[in-house]
PDB file of C-alpha atoms in Angstrom:
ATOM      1  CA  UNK A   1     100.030  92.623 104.911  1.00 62.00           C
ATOM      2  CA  UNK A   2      97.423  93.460 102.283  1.00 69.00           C
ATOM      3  CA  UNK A   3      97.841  96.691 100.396  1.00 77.00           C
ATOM      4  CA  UNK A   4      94.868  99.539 101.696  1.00 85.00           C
ATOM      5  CA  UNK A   5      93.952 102.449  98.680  1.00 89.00           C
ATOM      6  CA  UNK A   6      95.105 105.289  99.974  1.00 87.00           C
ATOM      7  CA  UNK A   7      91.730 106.951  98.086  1.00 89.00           C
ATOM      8  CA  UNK A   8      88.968 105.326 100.122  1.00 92.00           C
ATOM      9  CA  UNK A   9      91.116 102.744 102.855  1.00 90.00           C
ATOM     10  CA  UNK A  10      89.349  99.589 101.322  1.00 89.00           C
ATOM     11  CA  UNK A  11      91.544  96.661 101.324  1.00 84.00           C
ATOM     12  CA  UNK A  12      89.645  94.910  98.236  1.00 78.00           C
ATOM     13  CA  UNK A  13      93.030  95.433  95.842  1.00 81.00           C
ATOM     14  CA  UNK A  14      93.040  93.212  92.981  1.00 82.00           C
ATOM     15  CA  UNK A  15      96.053  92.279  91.003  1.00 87.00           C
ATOM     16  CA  UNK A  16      95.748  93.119  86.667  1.00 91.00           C
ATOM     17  CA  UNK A  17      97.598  92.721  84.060  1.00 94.00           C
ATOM     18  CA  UNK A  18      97.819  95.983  81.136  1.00 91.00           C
ATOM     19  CA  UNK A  19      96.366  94.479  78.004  1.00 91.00           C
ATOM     20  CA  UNK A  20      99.026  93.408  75.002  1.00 88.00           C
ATOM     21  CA  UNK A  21      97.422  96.098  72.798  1.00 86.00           C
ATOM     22  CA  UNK A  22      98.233  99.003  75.709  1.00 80.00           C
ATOM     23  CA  UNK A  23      99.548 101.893  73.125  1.00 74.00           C
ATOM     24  CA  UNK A  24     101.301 103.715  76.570  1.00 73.00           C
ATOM     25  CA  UNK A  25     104.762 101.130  76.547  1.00 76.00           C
ATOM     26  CA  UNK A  26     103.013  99.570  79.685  1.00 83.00           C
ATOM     27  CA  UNK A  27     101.687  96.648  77.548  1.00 86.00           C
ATOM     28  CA  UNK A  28     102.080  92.975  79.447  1.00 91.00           C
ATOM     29  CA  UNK A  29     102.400  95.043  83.095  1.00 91.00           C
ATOM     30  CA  UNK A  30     101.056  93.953  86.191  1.00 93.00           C
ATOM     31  CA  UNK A  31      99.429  96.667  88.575  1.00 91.00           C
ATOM     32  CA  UNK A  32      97.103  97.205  91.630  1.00 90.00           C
ATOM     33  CA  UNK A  33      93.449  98.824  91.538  1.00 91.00           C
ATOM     34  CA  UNK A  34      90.792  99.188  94.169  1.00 91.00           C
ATOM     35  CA  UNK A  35      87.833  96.798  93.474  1.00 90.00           C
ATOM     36  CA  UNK A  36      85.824  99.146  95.708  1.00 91.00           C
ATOM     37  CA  UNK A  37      86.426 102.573  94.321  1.00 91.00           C
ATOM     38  CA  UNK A  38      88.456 101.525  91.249  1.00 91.00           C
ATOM     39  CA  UNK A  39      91.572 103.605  91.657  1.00 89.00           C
ATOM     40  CA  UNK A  40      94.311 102.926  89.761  1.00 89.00           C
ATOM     41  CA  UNK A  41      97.149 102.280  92.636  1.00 88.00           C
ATOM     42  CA  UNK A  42     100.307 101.897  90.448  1.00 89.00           C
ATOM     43  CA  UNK A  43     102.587  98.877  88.901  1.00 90.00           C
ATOM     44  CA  UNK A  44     103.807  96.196  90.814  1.00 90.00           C
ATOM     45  CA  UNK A  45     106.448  95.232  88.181  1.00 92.00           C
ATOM     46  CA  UNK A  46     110.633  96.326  88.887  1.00 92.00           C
ATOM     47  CA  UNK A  47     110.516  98.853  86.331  1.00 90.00           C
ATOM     48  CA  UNK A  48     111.123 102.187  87.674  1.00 91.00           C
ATOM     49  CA  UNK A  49     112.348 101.027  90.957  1.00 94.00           C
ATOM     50  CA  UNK A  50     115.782 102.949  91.611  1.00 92.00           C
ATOM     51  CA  UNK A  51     117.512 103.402  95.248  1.00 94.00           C
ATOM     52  CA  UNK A  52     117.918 106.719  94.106  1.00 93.00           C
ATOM     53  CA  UNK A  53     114.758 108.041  93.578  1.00 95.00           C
ATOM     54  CA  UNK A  54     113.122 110.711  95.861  1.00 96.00           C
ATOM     55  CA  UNK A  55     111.267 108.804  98.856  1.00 97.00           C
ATOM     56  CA  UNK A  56     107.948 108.822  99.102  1.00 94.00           C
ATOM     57  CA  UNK A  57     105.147 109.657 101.803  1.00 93.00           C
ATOM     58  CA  UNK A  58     106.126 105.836 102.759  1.00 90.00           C
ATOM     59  CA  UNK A  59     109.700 106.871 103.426  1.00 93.00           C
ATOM     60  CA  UNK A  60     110.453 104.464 100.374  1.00 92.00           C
ATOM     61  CA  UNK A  61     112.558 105.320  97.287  1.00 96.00           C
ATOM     62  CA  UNK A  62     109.806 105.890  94.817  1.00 96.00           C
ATOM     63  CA  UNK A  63     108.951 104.619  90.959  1.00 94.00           C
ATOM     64  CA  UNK A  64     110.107 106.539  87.815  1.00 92.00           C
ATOM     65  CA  UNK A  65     106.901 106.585  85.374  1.00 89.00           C
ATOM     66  CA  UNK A  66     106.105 108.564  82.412  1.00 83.00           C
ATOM     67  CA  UNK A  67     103.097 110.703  81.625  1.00 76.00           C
ATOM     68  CA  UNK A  68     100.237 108.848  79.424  1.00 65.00           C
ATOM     69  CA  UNK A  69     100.054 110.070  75.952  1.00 57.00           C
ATOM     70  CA  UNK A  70      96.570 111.308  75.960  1.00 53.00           C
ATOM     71  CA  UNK A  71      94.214 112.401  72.928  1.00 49.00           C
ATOM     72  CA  UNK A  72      95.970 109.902  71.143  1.00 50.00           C
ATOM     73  CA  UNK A  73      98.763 112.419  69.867  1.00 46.00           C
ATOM     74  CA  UNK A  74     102.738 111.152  70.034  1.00 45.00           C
ATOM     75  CA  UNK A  75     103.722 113.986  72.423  1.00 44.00           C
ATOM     76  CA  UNK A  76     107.057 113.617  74.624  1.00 62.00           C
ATOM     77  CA  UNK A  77     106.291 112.580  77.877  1.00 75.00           C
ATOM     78  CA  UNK A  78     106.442 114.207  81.206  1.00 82.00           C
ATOM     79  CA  UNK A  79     108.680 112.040  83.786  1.00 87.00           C
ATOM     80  CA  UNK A  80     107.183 111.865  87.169  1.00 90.00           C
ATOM     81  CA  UNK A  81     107.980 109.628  90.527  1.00 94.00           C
ATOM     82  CA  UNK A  82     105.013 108.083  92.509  1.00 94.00           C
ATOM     83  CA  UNK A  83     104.985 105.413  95.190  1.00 92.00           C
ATOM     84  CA  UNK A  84     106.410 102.164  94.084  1.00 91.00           C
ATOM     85  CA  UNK A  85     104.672 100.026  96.761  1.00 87.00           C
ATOM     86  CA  UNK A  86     101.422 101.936  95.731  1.00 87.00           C
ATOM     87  CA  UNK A  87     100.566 102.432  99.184  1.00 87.00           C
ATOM     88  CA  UNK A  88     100.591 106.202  99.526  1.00 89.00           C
ATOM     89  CA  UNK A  89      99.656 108.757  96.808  1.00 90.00           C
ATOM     90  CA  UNK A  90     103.304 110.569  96.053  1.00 94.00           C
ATOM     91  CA  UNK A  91     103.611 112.140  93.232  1.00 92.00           C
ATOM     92  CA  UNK A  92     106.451 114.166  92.324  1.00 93.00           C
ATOM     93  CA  UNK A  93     107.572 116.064  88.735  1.00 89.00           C
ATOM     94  CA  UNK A  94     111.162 115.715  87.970  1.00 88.00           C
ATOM     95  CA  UNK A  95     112.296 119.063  87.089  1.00 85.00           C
ATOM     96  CA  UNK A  96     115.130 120.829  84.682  1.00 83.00           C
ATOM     97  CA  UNK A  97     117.336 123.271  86.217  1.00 85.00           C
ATOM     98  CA  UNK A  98     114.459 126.068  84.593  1.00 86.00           C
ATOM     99  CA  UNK A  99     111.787 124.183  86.840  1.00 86.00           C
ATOM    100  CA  UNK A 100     110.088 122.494  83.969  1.00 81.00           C
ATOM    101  CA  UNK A 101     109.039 119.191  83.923  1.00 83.00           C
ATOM    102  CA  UNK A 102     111.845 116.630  82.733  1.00 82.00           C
ATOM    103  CA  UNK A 103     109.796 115.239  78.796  1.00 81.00           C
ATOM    104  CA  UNK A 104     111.058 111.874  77.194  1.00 76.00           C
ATOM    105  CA  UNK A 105     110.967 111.873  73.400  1.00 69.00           C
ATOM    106  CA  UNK A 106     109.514 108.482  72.025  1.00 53.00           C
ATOM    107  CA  UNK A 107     113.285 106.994  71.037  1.00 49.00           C
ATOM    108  CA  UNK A 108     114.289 107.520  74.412  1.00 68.00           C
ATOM    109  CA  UNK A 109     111.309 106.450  76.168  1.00 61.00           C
ATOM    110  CA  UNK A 110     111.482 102.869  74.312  1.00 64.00           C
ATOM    111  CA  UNK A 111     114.906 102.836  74.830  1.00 69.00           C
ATOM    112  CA  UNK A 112     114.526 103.413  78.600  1.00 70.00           C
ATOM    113  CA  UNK A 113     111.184 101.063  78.568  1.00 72.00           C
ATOM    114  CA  UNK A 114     113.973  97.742  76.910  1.00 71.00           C
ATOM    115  CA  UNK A 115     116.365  98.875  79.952  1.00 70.00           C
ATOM    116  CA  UNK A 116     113.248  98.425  81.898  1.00 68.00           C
ATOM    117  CA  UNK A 117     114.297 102.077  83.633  1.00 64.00           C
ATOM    118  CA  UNK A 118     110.908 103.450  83.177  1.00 59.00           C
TER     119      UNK A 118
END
Protein backbone atom coordinates (compact mmCIF):
# COMPACT_ATOMS: atom_id res chain seq x y z
CA UNK A 1 0.00 0.00 0.00
CA UNK A 2 1.61 3.28 -1.02
CA UNK A 3 2.43 5.73 1.72
CA UNK A 4 -0.30 9.07 1.55
CA UNK A 5 1.38 12.65 3.22
CA UNK A 6 -0.46 13.18 5.94
CA UNK A 7 0.05 17.22 4.91
CA UNK A 8 -1.91 17.33 1.66
CA UNK A 9 -3.17 13.22 1.11
CA UNK A 10 -1.14 13.01 -2.24
CA UNK A 11 0.25 9.66 -2.78
CA UNK A 12 3.25 11.00 -5.11
CA UNK A 13 6.02 9.91 -2.17
CA UNK A 14 9.37 9.56 -3.51
CA UNK A 15 12.13 7.65 -1.90
CA UNK A 16 15.82 10.00 -1.17
CA UNK A 17 18.74 9.45 0.05
CA UNK A 18 20.47 12.44 2.76
CA UNK A 19 23.53 13.65 0.93
CA UNK A 20 27.21 12.27 2.27
CA UNK A 21 28.06 15.88 3.24
CA UNK A 22 24.63 16.08 5.63
CA UNK A 23 26.39 17.96 8.81
CA UNK A 24 23.00 16.64 11.05
CA UNK A 25 24.57 12.65 11.64
CA UNK A 26 21.79 11.70 9.06
CA UNK A 27 24.40 11.55 6.23
CA UNK A 28 23.88 8.27 3.74
CA UNK A 29 19.93 8.00 5.14
CA UNK A 30 17.12 7.08 3.18
CA UNK A 31 13.71 9.02 3.77
CA UNK A 32 10.22 9.81 2.28
CA UNK A 33 9.03 13.36 0.87
CA UNK A 34 5.91 14.42 -0.94
CA UNK A 35 6.68 15.19 -4.65
CA UNK A 36 3.45 17.21 -4.57
CA UNK A 37 3.78 19.48 -1.61
CA UNK A 38 7.38 18.57 -0.68
CA UNK A 39 7.01 17.61 2.94
CA UNK A 40 9.56 16.01 4.53
CA UNK A 41 7.71 12.60 5.83
CA UNK A 42 10.52 11.02 7.94
CA UNK A 43 13.39 8.14 7.52
CA UNK A 44 12.72 4.90 6.32
CA UNK A 45 16.02 3.47 7.70
CA UNK A 46 15.91 1.05 11.34
CA UNK A 47 17.45 3.67 13.26
CA UNK A 48 15.29 4.86 15.94
CA UNK A 49 12.88 2.07 15.71
CA UNK A 50 12.40 0.70 19.43
CA UNK A 51 9.26 -1.54 20.67
CA UNK A 52 9.36 0.70 23.40
CA UNK A 53 8.76 3.88 22.17
CA UNK A 54 5.46 5.83 22.73
CA UNK A 55 2.89 4.78 19.84
CA UNK A 56 1.96 6.97 17.51
CA UNK A 57 -1.40 8.40 15.92
CA UNK A 58 -0.87 4.97 13.82
CA UNK A 59 -1.06 2.94 17.00
CA UNK A 60 2.68 2.04 16.06
CA UNK A 61 5.72 2.29 18.40
CA UNK A 62 7.24 5.44 17.07
CA UNK A 63 11.03 6.65 15.88
CA UNK A 64 13.58 8.24 18.31
CA UNK A 65 15.14 11.36 16.30
CA UNK A 66 17.09 14.25 17.38
CA UNK A 67 16.51 17.94 16.86
CA UNK A 68 18.52 19.54 13.72
CA UNK A 69 21.31 21.72 14.74
CA UNK A 70 20.17 24.87 13.18
CA UNK A 71 22.13 28.29 12.55
CA UNK A 72 24.94 26.18 12.15
CA UNK A 73 25.92 26.34 15.99
CA UNK A 74 27.01 22.77 17.86
CA UNK A 75 24.12 23.00 20.37
CA UNK A 76 22.91 19.67 22.26
CA UNK A 77 20.06 18.34 20.73
CA UNK A 78 16.50 18.03 21.72
CA UNK A 79 15.27 14.18 21.54
CA UNK A 80 11.88 13.83 20.09
CA UNK A 81 9.64 10.63 18.79
CA UNK A 82 7.67 10.95 15.46
CA UNK A 83 6.02 8.29 13.33
CA UNK A 84 8.37 5.68 12.11
CA UNK A 85 6.20 4.52 9.16
CA UNK A 86 5.86 8.33 8.32
CA UNK A 87 2.33 7.94 7.80
CA UNK A 88 0.83 10.18 10.46
CA UNK A 89 2.34 13.43 11.84
CA UNK A 90 3.24 12.37 15.74
CA UNK A 91 5.42 14.19 17.30
CA UNK A 92 6.23 13.87 20.80
CA UNK A 93 9.19 15.63 23.22
CA UNK A 94 10.77 13.25 25.55
CA UNK A 95 10.77 14.91 28.79
CA UNK A 96 13.04 14.99 32.22
CA UNK A 97 11.32 14.45 35.37
CA UNK A 98 11.34 18.78 35.47
CA UNK A 99 9.28 18.58 32.09
CA UNK A 100 12.11 19.74 29.93
CA UNK A 101 12.97 18.39 26.86
CA UNK A 102 15.47 15.30 27.10
CA UNK A 103 19.12 17.28 25.00
CA UNK A 104 21.93 14.89 23.62
CA UNK A 105 25.42 16.36 23.86
CA UNK A 106 27.45 15.73 20.55
CA UNK A 107 29.63 12.58 22.21
CA UNK A 108 26.56 10.98 23.02
CA UNK A 109 24.64 11.68 20.03
CA UNK A 110 27.52 10.00 17.76
CA UNK A 111 27.77 7.45 20.09
CA UNK A 112 24.02 6.67 19.93
CA UNK A 113 24.08 7.48 15.93
CA UNK A 114 27.25 4.10 15.66
CA UNK A 115 24.59 2.06 17.89
CA UNK A 116 22.27 3.18 15.23
CA UNK A 117 19.74 4.12 18.41
CA UNK A 118 19.01 7.47 17.05
Amino acid sequence: MPTICYKCFSTSIQEHITSRSNRNGNAGRPFLKCQSCTKFLGFTDERGNCPDNPPCDCGEPSKTQLVGLGLGKRVPRGVFFVCRRAECNYYAELVNEEGDQVRATEVVEELLAGLRIF
